[in-house]
PDB file of C-alpha atoms in Angstrom:
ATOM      1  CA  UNK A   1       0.000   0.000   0.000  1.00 87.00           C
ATOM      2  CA  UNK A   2       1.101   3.954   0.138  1.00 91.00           C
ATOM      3  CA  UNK A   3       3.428   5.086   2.116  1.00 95.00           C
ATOM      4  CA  UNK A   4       3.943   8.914   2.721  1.00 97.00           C
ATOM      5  CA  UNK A   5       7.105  10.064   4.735  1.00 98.00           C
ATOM      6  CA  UNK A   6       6.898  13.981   5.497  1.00 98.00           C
ATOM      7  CA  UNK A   7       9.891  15.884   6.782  1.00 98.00           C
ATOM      8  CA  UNK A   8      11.310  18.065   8.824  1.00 98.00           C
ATOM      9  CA  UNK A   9       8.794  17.081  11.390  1.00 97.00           C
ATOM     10  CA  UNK A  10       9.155  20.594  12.906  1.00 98.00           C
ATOM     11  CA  UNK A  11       9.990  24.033  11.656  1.00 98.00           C
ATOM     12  CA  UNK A  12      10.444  27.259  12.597  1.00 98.00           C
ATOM     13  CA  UNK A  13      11.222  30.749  11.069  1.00 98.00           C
ATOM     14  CA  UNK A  14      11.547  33.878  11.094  1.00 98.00           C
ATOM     15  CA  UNK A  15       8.110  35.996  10.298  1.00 98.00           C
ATOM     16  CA  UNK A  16       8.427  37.185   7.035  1.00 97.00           C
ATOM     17  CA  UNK A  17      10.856  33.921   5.599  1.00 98.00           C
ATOM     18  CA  UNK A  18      10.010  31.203   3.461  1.00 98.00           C
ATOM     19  CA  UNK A  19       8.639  27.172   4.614  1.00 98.00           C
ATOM     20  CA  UNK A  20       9.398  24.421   2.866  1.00 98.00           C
ATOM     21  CA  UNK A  21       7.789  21.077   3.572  1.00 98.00           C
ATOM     22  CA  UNK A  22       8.505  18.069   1.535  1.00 98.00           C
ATOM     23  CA  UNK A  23       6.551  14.949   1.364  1.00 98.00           C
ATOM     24  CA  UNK A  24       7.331  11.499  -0.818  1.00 98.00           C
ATOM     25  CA  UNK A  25       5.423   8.334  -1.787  1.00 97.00           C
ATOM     26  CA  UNK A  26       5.781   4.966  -2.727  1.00 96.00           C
ATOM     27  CA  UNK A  27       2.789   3.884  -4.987  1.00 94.00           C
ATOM     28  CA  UNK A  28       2.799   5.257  -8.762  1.00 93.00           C
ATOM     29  CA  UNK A  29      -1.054   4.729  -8.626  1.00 92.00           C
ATOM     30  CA  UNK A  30      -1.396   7.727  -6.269  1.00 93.00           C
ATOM     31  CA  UNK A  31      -2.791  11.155  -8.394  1.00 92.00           C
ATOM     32  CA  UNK A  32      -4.168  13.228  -6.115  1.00 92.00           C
ATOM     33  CA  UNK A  33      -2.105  14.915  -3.515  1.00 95.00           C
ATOM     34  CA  UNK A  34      -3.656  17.380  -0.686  1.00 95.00           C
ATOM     35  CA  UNK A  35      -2.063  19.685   1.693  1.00 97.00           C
ATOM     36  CA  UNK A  36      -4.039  20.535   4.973  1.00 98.00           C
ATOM     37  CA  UNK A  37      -3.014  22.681   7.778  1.00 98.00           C
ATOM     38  CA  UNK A  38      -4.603  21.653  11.223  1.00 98.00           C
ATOM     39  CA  UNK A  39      -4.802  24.112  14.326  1.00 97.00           C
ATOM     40  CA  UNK A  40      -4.351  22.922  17.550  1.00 95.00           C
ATOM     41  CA  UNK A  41      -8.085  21.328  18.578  1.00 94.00           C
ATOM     42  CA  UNK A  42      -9.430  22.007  15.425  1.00 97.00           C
ATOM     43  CA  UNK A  43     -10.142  19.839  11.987  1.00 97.00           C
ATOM     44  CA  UNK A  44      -7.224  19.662   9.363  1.00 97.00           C
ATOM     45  CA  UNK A  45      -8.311  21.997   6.449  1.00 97.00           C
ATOM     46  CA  UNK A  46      -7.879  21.989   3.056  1.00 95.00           C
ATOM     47  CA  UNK A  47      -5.058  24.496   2.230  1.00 97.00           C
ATOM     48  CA  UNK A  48      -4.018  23.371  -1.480  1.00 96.00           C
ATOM     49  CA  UNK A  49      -4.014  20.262  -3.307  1.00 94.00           C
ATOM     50  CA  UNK A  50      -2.457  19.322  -7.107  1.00 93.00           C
ATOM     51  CA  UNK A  51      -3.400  16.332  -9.438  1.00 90.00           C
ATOM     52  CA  UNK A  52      -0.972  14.346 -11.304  1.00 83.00           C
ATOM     53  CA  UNK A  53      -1.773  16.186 -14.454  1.00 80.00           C
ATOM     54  CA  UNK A  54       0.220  19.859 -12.901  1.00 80.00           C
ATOM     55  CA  UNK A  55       3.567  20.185 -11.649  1.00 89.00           C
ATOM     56  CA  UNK A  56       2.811  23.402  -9.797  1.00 93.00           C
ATOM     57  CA  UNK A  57      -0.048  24.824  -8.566  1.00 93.00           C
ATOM     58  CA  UNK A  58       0.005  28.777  -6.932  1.00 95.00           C
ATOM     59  CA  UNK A  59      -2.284  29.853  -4.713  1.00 94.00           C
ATOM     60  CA  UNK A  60      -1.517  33.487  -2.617  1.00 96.00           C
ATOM     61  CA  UNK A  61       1.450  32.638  -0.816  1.00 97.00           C
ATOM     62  CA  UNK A  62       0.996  29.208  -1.103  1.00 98.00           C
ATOM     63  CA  UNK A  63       2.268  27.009  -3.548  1.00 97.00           C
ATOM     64  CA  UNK A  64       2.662  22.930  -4.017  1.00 97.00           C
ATOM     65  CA  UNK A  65       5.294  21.521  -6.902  1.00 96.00           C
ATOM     66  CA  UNK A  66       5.273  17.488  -7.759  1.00 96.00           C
ATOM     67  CA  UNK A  67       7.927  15.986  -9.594  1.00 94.00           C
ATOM     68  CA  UNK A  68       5.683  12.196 -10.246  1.00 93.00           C
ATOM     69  CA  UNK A  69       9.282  11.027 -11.627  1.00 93.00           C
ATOM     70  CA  UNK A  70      10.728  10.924  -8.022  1.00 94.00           C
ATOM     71  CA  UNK A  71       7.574  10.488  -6.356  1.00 95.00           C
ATOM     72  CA  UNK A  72       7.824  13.700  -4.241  1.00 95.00           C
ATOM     73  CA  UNK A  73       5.731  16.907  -3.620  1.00 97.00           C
ATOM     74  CA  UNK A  74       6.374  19.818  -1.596  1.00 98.00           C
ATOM     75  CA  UNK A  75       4.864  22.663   0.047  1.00 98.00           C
ATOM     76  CA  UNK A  76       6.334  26.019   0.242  1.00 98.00           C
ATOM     77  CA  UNK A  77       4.737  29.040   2.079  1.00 98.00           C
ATOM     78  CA  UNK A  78       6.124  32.521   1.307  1.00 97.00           C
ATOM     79  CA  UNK A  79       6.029  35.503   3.493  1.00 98.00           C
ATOM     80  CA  UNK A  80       4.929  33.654   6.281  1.00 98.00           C
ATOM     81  CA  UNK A  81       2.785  35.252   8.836  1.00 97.00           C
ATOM     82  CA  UNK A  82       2.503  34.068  12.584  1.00 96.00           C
ATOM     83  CA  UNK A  83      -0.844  32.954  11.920  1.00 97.00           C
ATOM     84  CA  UNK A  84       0.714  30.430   9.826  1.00 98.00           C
ATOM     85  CA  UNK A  85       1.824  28.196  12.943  1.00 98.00           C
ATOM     86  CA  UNK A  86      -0.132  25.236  12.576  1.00 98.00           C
ATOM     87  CA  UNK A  87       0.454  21.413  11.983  1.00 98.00           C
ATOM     88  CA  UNK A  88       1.184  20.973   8.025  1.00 98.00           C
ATOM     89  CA  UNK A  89      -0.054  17.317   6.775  1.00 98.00           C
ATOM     90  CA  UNK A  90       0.421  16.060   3.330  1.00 98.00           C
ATOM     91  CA  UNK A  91      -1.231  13.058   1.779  1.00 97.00           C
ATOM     92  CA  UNK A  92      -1.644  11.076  -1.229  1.00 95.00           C
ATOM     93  CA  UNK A  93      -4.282   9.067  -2.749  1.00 92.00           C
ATOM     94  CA  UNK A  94      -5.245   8.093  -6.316  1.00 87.00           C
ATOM     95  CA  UNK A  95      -8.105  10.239  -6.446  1.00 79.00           C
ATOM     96  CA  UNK A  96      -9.928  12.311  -3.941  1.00 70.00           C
ATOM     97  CA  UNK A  97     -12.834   9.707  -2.967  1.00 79.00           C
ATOM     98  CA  UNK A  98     -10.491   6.937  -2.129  1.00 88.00           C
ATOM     99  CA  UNK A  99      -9.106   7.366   1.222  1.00 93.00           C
ATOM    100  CA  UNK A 100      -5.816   9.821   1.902  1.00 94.00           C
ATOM    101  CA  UNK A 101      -2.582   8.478   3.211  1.00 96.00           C
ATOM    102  CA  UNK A 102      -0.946  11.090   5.540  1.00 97.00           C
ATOM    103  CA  UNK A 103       2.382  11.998   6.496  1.00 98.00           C
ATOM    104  CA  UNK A 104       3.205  12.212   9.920  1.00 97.00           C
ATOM    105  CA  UNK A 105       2.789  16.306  10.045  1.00 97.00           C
ATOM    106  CA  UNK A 106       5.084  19.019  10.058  1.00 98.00           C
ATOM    107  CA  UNK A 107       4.931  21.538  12.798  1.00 98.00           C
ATOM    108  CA  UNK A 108       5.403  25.336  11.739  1.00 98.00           C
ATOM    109  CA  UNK A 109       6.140  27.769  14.561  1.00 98.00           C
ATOM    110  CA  UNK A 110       6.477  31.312  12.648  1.00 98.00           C
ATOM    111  CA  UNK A 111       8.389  33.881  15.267  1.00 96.00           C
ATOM    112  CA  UNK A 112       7.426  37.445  15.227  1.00 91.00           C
TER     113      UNK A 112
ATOM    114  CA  UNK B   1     -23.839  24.115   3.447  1.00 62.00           C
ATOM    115  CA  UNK B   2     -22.960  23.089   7.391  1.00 80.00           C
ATOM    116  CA  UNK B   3     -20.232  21.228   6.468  1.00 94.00           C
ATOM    117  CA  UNK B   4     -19.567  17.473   7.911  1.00 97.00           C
ATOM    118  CA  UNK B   5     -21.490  17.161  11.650  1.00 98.00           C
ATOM    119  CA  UNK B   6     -20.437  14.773  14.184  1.00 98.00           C
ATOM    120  CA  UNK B   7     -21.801  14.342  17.339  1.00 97.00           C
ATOM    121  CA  UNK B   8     -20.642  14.260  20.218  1.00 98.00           C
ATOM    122  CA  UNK B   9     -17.920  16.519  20.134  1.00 97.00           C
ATOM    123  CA  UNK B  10     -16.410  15.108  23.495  1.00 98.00           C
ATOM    124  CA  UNK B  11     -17.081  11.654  25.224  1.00 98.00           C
ATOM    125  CA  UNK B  12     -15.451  10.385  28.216  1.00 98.00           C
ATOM    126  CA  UNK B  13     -16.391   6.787  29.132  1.00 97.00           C
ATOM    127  CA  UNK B  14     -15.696   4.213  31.345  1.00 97.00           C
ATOM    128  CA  UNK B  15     -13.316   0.898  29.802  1.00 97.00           C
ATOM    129  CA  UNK B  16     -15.760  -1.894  29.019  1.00 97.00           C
ATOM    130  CA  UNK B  17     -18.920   0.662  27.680  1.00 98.00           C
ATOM    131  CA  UNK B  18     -19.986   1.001  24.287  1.00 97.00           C
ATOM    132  CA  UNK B  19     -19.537   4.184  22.678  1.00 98.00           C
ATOM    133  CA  UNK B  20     -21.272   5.659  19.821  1.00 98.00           C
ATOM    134  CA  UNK B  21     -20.104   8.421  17.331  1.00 98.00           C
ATOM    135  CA  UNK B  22     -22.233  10.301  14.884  1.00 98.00           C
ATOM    136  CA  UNK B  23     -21.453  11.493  11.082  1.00 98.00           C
ATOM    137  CA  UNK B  24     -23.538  13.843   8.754  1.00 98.00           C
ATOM    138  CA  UNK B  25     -21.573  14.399   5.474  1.00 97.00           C
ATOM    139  CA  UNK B  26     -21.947  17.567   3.407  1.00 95.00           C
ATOM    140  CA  UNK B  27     -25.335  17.004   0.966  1.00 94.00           C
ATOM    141  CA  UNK B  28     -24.634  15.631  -2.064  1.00 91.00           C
ATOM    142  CA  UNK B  29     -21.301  13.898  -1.077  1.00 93.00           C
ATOM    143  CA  UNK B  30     -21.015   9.931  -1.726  1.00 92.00           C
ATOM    144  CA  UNK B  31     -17.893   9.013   0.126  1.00 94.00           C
ATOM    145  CA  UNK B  32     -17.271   8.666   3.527  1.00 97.00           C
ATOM    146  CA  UNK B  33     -14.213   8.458   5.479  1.00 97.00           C
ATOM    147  CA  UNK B  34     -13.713   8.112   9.085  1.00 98.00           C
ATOM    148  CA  UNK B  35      -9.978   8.679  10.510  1.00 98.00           C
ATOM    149  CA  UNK B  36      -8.488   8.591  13.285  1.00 98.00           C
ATOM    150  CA  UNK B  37      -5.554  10.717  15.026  1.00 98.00           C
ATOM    151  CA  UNK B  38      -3.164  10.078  17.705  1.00 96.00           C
ATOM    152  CA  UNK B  39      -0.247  11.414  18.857  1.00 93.00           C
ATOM    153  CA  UNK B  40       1.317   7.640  18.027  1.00 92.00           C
ATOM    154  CA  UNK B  41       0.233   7.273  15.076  1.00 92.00           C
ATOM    155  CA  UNK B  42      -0.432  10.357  13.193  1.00 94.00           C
ATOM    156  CA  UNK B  43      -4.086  10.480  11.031  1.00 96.00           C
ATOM    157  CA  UNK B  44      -4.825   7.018   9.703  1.00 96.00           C
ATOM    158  CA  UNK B  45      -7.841   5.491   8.063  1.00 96.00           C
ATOM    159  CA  UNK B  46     -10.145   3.490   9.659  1.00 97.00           C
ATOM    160  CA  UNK B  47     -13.217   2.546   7.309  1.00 97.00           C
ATOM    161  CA  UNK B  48     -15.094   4.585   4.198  1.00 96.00           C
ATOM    162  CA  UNK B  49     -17.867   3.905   2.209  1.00 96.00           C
ATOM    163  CA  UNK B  50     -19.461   4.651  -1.278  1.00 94.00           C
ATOM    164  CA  UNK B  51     -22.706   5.080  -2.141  1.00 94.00           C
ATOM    165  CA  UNK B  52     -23.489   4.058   1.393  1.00 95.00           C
ATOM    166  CA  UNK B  53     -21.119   0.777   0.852  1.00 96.00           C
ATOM    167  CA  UNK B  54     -18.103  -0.079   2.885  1.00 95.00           C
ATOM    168  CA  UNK B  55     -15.918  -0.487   0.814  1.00 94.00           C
ATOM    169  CA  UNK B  56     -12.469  -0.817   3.025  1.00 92.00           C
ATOM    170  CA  UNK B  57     -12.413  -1.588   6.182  1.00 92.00           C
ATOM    171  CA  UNK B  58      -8.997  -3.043   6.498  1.00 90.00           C
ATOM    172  CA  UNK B  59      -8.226  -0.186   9.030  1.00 91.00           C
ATOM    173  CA  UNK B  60     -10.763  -1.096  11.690  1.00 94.00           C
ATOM    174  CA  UNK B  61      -8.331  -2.304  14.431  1.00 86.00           C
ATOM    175  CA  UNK B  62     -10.572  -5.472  15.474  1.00 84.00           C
ATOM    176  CA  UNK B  63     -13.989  -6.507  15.969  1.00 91.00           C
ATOM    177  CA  UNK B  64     -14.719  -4.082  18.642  1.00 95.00           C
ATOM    178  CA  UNK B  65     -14.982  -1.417  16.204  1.00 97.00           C
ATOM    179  CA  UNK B  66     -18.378  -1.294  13.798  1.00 97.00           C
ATOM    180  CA  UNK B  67     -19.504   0.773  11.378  1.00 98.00           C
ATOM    181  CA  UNK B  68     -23.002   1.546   9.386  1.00 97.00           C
ATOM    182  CA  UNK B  69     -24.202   4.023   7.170  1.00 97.00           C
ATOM    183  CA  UNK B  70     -27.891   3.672   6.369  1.00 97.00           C
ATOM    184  CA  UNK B  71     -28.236   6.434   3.991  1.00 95.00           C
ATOM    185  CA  UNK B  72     -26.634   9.195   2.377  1.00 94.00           C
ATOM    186  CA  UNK B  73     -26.819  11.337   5.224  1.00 95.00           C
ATOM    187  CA  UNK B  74     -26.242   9.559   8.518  1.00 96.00           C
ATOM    188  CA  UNK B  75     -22.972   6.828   9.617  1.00 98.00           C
ATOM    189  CA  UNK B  76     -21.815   5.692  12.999  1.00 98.00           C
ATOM    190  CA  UNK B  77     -19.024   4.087  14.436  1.00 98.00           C
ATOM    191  CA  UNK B  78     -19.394   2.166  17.376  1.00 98.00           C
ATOM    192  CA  UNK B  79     -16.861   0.785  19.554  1.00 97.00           C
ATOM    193  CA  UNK B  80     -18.321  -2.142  22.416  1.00 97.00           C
ATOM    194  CA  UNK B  81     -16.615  -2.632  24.608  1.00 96.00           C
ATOM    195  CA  UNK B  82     -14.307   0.740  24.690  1.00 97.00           C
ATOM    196  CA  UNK B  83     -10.678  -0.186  26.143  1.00 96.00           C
ATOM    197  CA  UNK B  84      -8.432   3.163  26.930  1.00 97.00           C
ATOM    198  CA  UNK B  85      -6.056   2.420  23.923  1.00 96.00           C
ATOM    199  CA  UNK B  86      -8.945   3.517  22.269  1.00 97.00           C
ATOM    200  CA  UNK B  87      -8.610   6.998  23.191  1.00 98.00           C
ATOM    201  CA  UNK B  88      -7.913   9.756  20.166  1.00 98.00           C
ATOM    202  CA  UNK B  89      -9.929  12.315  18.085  1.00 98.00           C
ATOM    203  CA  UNK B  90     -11.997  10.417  15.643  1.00 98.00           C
ATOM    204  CA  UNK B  91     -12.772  12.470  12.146  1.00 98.00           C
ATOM    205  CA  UNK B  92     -15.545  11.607   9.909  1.00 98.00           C
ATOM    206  CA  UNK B  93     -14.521  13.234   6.125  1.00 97.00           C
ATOM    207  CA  UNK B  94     -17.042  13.226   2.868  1.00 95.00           C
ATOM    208  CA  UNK B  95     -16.140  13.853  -0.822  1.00 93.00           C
ATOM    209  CA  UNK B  96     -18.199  13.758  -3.891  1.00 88.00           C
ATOM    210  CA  UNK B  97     -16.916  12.534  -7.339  1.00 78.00           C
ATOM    211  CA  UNK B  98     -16.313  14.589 -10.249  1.00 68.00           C
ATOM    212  CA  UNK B  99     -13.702  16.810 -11.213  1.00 67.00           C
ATOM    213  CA  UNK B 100     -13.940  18.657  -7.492  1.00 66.00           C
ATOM    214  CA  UNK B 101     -13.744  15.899  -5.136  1.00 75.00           C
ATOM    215  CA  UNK B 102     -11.926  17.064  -2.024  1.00 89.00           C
ATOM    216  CA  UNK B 103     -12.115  15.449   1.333  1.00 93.00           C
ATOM    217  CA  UNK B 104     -13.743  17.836   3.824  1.00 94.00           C
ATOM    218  CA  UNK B 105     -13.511  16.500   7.814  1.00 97.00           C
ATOM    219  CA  UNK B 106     -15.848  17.196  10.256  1.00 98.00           C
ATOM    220  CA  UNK B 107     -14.672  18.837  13.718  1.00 97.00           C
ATOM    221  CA  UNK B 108     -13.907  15.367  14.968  1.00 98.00           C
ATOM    222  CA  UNK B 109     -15.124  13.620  18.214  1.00 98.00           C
ATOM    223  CA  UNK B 110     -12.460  13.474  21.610  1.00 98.00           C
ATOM    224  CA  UNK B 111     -12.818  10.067  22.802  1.00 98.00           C
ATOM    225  CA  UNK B 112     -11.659   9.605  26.071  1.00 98.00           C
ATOM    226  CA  UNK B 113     -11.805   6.090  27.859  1.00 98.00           C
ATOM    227  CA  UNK B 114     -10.844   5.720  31.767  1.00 97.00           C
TER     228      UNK B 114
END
């Protein structure tokens, strides 16, 4: 089955720098790949997600690249913003009714 | 829309009682998913259905755990009897097919079992 490995498992930056979050997976079958961003108590939320069919997808200060050659996908969040702190979880799945795989979870600490 | 309801949003129970949780997926959405997190083991999958179908349940640690979704808009999970290893934040998520078919959670139940 898929396996997702996330790292680093914890982050933290200046307010105002770039995150980077990178996520890989095993199974070639896998198309669909989500990013959500869980507060503490709270649900994880949708932040972005990209499809197989894009290598990049923008969105604000977010944006999510796949390379499907090496099986990896990563996250990066520009001008980050202390509201940014959060737990980061990416996931994989071959398409978005079948069920997601997580990674473990990054968590962001943005210093102001 | 309300978005995916579960009920409760807290239980605390007693080891050996049965414990029910509660799903509502968004209208119009034909998958379910229910997840669930722990510090251990991160966000894992425990059983989803189609069309009101299980179709995976390979996730479902053992035979205490059960799951049912009568119709479109209603699904439990019940656990009997509840052991404290059971403890965690159980999510119920719903997508719909076509070309926009993110998975949307609910706010997740906190199961706690003394």
């Amino acid at each position: 089955g898929e396996n997702v490995e996330q790292h680093p498992s914890t982050l933290s930056v200046q307010e105002g720098d770039s995150a980077v979050i990178k996520c890989t997976y095993s199974d070639s079958a896998s198309n669909y790949f989500p990013w959500y961003k869980q507060e503490l108590g709270k649900r994880p939320q949708l932040i972005i997600d990209i499809r197989s069919n894009v290598g990049e997808k923008k969105d604000q200060r977010i944006a999510v690249t796949l390379n499907k050659t090496a099986k990896h996908f990563s996250l990066h969040i520009t001008e980050t913003q202390p509201e940014d702190s959060a737990v980061y979880f990416c996931a994989a799945t071959p398409s978005g009714n079948t069920p997601l795989v997580f990674g473990k979870g990054t968590r962001l600490s943005v210093i102001a | 829309d309300a978005g995916v309801i579960q009920s409760p949003r807290h239980e605390v129970t007693e080891m050996g009682q049965e414990v029910t949780l509660r799903c509502k997926p968004i209208s119009g959405h034909n998958s379910l998913f229910w997840y669930r997190q722990t510090m251990m083991r991160g966000l894992e999958l425990l059983i989803y259905f189609n069309n009101n179908v299980p179709i995976d349940d390979s996730g479902m640690p053992e035979d205490r755990f059960s799951a049912k979704m009568p119709n479109a808009s209603f699904s439990t999970l019940k656990i009997q009897p509840s052991e404290p290893r059971d403890s965690a934040v159980y999510f119920c998520a719903s997508s719909s097919e076509g070309p926009h078919y993110e998975q949307y959670f609910g706010p997740g139940t906190r199961l706690t079992v003394t």
